[in-house]
Amino acid sequence: MRSKVFFLSISLFALVGISLLLTGAVYLSLGEYMPYHSRAVRMAWEELDPNFQGLILGLLKGLGSGAFVAGFATLFMVVMSLKSGPRPFITLLPIVTVGYSALLCYATFTVSSRTPGDPPLIANILLVATSLLGSIAHIISHRREPEE
Protein backbone atom coordinates (compact mmCIF):
# COMPACT_ATOMS: atom_id res chain seq x y z
CA MET A 1 0.00 0.00 0.00
CA ARG A 2 1.37 3.41 -0.96
CA SER A 3 1.49 6.05 1.74
CA LYS A 4 0.25 9.63 1.75
CA VAL A 5 3.88 10.76 1.80
CA PHE A 6 4.47 8.82 -1.44
CA PHE A 7 1.52 10.59 -3.11
CA LEU A 8 2.80 13.93 -1.79
CA SER A 9 6.21 13.26 -3.35
CA ILE A 10 4.65 12.21 -6.65
CA SER A 11 2.44 15.32 -6.67
CA LEU A 12 5.44 17.59 -6.06
CA PHE A 13 7.42 15.85 -8.80
CA ALA A 14 4.44 16.22 -11.16
CA LEU A 15 4.33 19.96 -10.40
CA VAL A 16 8.05 20.25 -11.18
CA GLY A 17 7.61 18.20 -14.36
CA ILE A 18 4.73 20.37 -15.59
CA SER A 19 6.69 23.53 -14.78
CA LEU A 20 9.75 22.33 -16.69
CA LEU A 21 7.66 21.13 -19.63
CA LEU A 22 5.88 24.49 -19.90
CA THR A 23 9.13 26.44 -19.50
CA GLY A 24 10.65 24.34 -22.25
CA ALA A 25 7.67 24.90 -24.53
CA VAL A 26 7.86 28.67 -24.00
CA TYR A 27 11.58 28.84 -24.76
CA LEU A 28 11.28 26.54 -27.76
CA SER A 29 8.60 28.79 -29.25
CA LEU A 30 10.53 32.05 -28.88
CA GLY A 31 11.33 34.06 -31.98
CA GLU A 32 13.38 36.59 -30.00
CA TYR A 33 14.60 36.93 -26.47
CA MET A 34 12.43 37.70 -23.46
CA PRO A 35 11.99 41.26 -22.11
CA TYR A 36 14.31 40.57 -19.17
CA HIS A 37 17.01 39.46 -21.62
CA SER A 38 16.65 42.81 -23.36
CA ARG A 39 17.10 44.61 -20.04
CA ALA A 40 20.09 42.38 -19.23
CA VAL A 41 22.01 43.40 -22.36
CA ARG A 42 20.42 46.86 -22.62
CA MET A 43 19.55 46.30 -26.26
CA ALA A 44 16.32 45.69 -28.09
CA TRP A 45 16.21 42.50 -30.15
CA GLU A 46 16.12 44.50 -33.39
CA GLU A 47 19.41 46.22 -32.48
CA LEU A 48 21.34 42.96 -32.41
CA ASP A 49 23.39 41.77 -35.36
CA PRO A 50 21.51 38.95 -37.16
CA ASN A 51 24.38 36.54 -36.42
CA PHE A 52 24.17 37.36 -32.73
CA GLN A 53 20.38 36.92 -32.89
CA GLY A 54 20.91 33.45 -34.34
CA LEU A 55 23.37 32.57 -31.60
CA ILE A 56 21.06 33.80 -28.82
CA LEU A 57 18.06 31.97 -30.31
CA GLY A 58 20.12 28.79 -30.49
CA LEU A 59 21.10 29.11 -26.82
CA LEU A 60 17.50 29.82 -25.76
CA LYS A 61 16.22 26.86 -27.74
CA GLY A 62 18.92 24.69 -26.16
CA LEU A 63 17.70 25.74 -22.72
CA GLY A 64 14.13 25.10 -23.83
CA SER A 65 15.01 21.65 -25.17
CA GLY A 66 16.63 20.65 -21.89
CA ALA A 67 13.72 21.91 -19.81
CA PHE A 68 11.18 20.22 -22.09
CA VAL A 69 12.97 16.87 -22.02
CA ALA A 70 13.55 17.04 -18.24
CA GLY A 71 9.87 17.89 -17.73
CA PHE A 72 8.73 15.09 -20.03
CA ALA A 73 11.07 12.58 -18.35
CA THR A 74 9.83 13.64 -14.91
CA LEU A 75 6.18 13.29 -15.89
CA PHE A 76 6.89 9.91 -17.50
CA MET A 77 8.54 8.68 -14.28
CA VAL A 78 5.63 10.04 -12.22
CA VAL A 79 3.06 8.17 -14.34
CA MET A 80 5.12 4.97 -14.36
CA SER A 81 5.62 5.20 -10.58
CA LEU A 82 1.86 5.35 -10.15
CA LYS A 83 1.18 2.55 -12.64
CA SER A 84 3.83 -0.01 -11.87
CA GLY A 85 5.62 1.17 -8.77
CA PRO A 86 8.41 3.62 -8.11
CA ARG A 87 11.26 1.12 -7.79
CA PRO A 88 13.15 1.98 -11.00
CA PHE A 89 12.82 5.72 -10.36
CA ILE A 90 13.70 5.99 -6.66
CA THR A 91 17.00 7.74 -7.37
CA LEU A 92 16.31 9.01 -10.88
CA LEU A 93 13.35 11.27 -10.02
CA PRO A 94 15.29 13.28 -7.41
CA ILE A 95 18.40 13.44 -9.61
CA VAL A 96 16.53 14.77 -12.65
CA THR A 97 14.31 17.24 -10.79
CA VAL A 98 16.83 18.63 -8.31
CA GLY A 99 19.68 18.49 -10.80
CA TYR A 100 17.97 20.31 -13.65
CA SER A 101 16.12 22.82 -11.48
CA ALA A 102 19.31 23.66 -9.55
CA LEU A 103 21.29 24.21 -12.76
CA LEU A 104 18.46 26.32 -14.18
CA CYS A 105 18.40 28.35 -10.96
CA TYR A 106 22.17 28.83 -11.16
CA ALA A 107 21.89 30.13 -14.72
CA THR A 108 19.08 32.47 -13.67
CA PHE A 109 21.11 33.68 -10.68
CA THR A 110 24.05 34.40 -13.00
CA VAL A 111 21.88 36.66 -15.17
CA SER A 112 20.36 38.28 -12.08
CA SER A 113 23.69 38.98 -10.37
CA ARG A 114 25.77 39.99 -13.39
CA THR A 115 23.36 42.07 -15.44
CA PRO A 116 20.64 44.68 -14.96
CA GLY A 117 18.10 42.07 -16.13
CA ASP A 118 15.43 40.78 -13.77
CA PRO A 119 14.98 37.08 -14.61
CA PRO A 120 12.45 34.93 -12.72
CA LEU A 121 14.87 34.03 -9.91
CA ILE A 122 12.17 33.57 -7.23
CA ALA A 123 10.24 31.18 -9.48
CA ASN A 124 13.43 29.15 -10.02
CA ILE A 125 14.19 29.07 -6.29
CA LEU A 126 10.65 27.79 -5.70
CA LEU A 127 11.21 25.12 -8.35
CA VAL A 128 14.38 23.95 -6.57
CA ALA A 129 12.54 23.97 -3.21
CA THR A 130 9.67 21.95 -4.67
CA SER A 131 12.16 19.47 -6.14
CA LEU A 132 13.94 19.14 -2.78
CA LEU A 133 10.67 18.70 -0.87
CA GLY A 134 9.53 16.08 -3.37
CA SER A 135 12.86 14.28 -3.00
CA ILE A 136 12.73 14.33 0.80
CA ALA A 137 9.16 13.03 0.78
CA HIS A 138 10.19 10.40 -1.79
CA ILE A 139 13.04 9.18 0.42
CA ILE A 140 10.82 9.13 3.52
CA SER A 141 8.15 7.15 1.67
CA HIS A 142 10.70 4.46 0.77
CA ARG A 143 12.34 4.00 4.15
CA ARG A 144 11.94 0.53 5.51
CA GLU A 145 10.43 0.04 8.91
CA PRO A 146 12.95 -1.45 11.35
CA GLU A 147 12.58 -5.19 11.68
CA GLU A 148 11.74 -6.47 15.12
mmCIF file of N, CA and C in Angstrom, residues 16 105 121-132:
data_model
loop_
_atom_site.group_PDB
_atom_site.id
_atom_site.type_symbol
_atom_site.label_atom_id
_atom_site.label_comp_id
_atom_site.label_asym_id
_atom_site.label_seq_id
_atom_site.Cartn_x
_atom_site.Cartn_y
_atom_site.Cartn_z
ATOM 1 N N VAL A 16 6.750 19.882 -10.596
ATOM 2 C CA VAL A 16 8.048 20.247 -11.181
ATOM 3 C C VAL A 16 8.087 19.855 -12.658
ATOM 4 N N CYS A 105 18.365 27.277 -11.951
ATOM 5 C CA CYS A 105 18.400 28.350 -10.962
ATOM 6 C C CYS A 105 19.764 29.040 -10.962
ATOM 7 N N LEU A 121 14.048 34.731 -10.884
ATOM 8 C CA LEU A 121 14.867 34.027 -9.910
ATOM 9 C C LEU A 121 14.016 33.393 -8.809
ATOM 10 N N ILE A 122 13.022 34.109 -8.300
ATOM 11 C CA ILE A 122 12.172 33.574 -7.228
ATOM 12 C C ILE A 122 11.445 32.322 -7.718
ATOM 13 N N ALA A 123 10.930 32.356 -8.927
ATOM 14 C CA ALA A 123 10.244 31.179 -9.482
ATOM 15 C C ALA A 123 11.198 29.986 -9.558
ATOM 16 N N ASN A 124 12.448 30.234 -9.932
ATOM 17 C CA ASN A 124 13.426 29.151 -10.017
ATOM 18 C C ASN A 124 13.820 28.628 -8.639
ATOM 19 N N ILE A 125 13.910 29.511 -7.661
ATOM 20 C CA ILE A 125 14.194 29.071 -6.291
ATOM 21 C C ILE A 125 13.038 28.201 -5.789
ATOM 22 N N LEU A 126 11.814 28.600 -6.091
ATOM 23 C CA LEU A 126 10.652 27.791 -5.700
ATOM 24 C C LEU A 126 10.658 26.425 -6.394
ATOM 25 N N LEU A 127 11.119 26.389 -7.628
ATOM 26 C CA LEU A 127 11.212 25.120 -8.352
ATOM 27 C C LEU A 127 12.227 24.192 -7.685
ATOM 28 N N VAL A 128 13.369 24.748 -7.280
ATOM 29 C CA VAL A 128 14.375 23.953 -6.570
ATOM 30 C C VAL A 128 13.804 23.469 -5.239
ATOM 31 N N ALA A 129 13.131 24.356 -4.501
ATOM 32 C CA ALA A 129 12.545 23.974 -3.207
ATOM 33 C C ALA A 129 11.511 22.866 -3.379
ATOM 34 N N THR A 130 10.681 22.982 -4.398
ATOM 35 C CA THR A 130 9.675 21.947 -4.668
ATOM 36 C C THR A 130 10.347 20.623 -5.004
ATOM 37 N N SER A 131 11.410 20.678 -5.794
ATOM 38 C CA SER A 131 12.165 19.465 -6.135
ATOM 39 C C SER A 131 12.775 18.830 -4.890
ATOM 40 N N LEU A 132 13.340 19.656 -4.019
ATOM 41 C CA LEU A 132 13.938 19.140 -2.784
ATOM 42 C C LEU A 132 12.882 18.543 -1.862
#
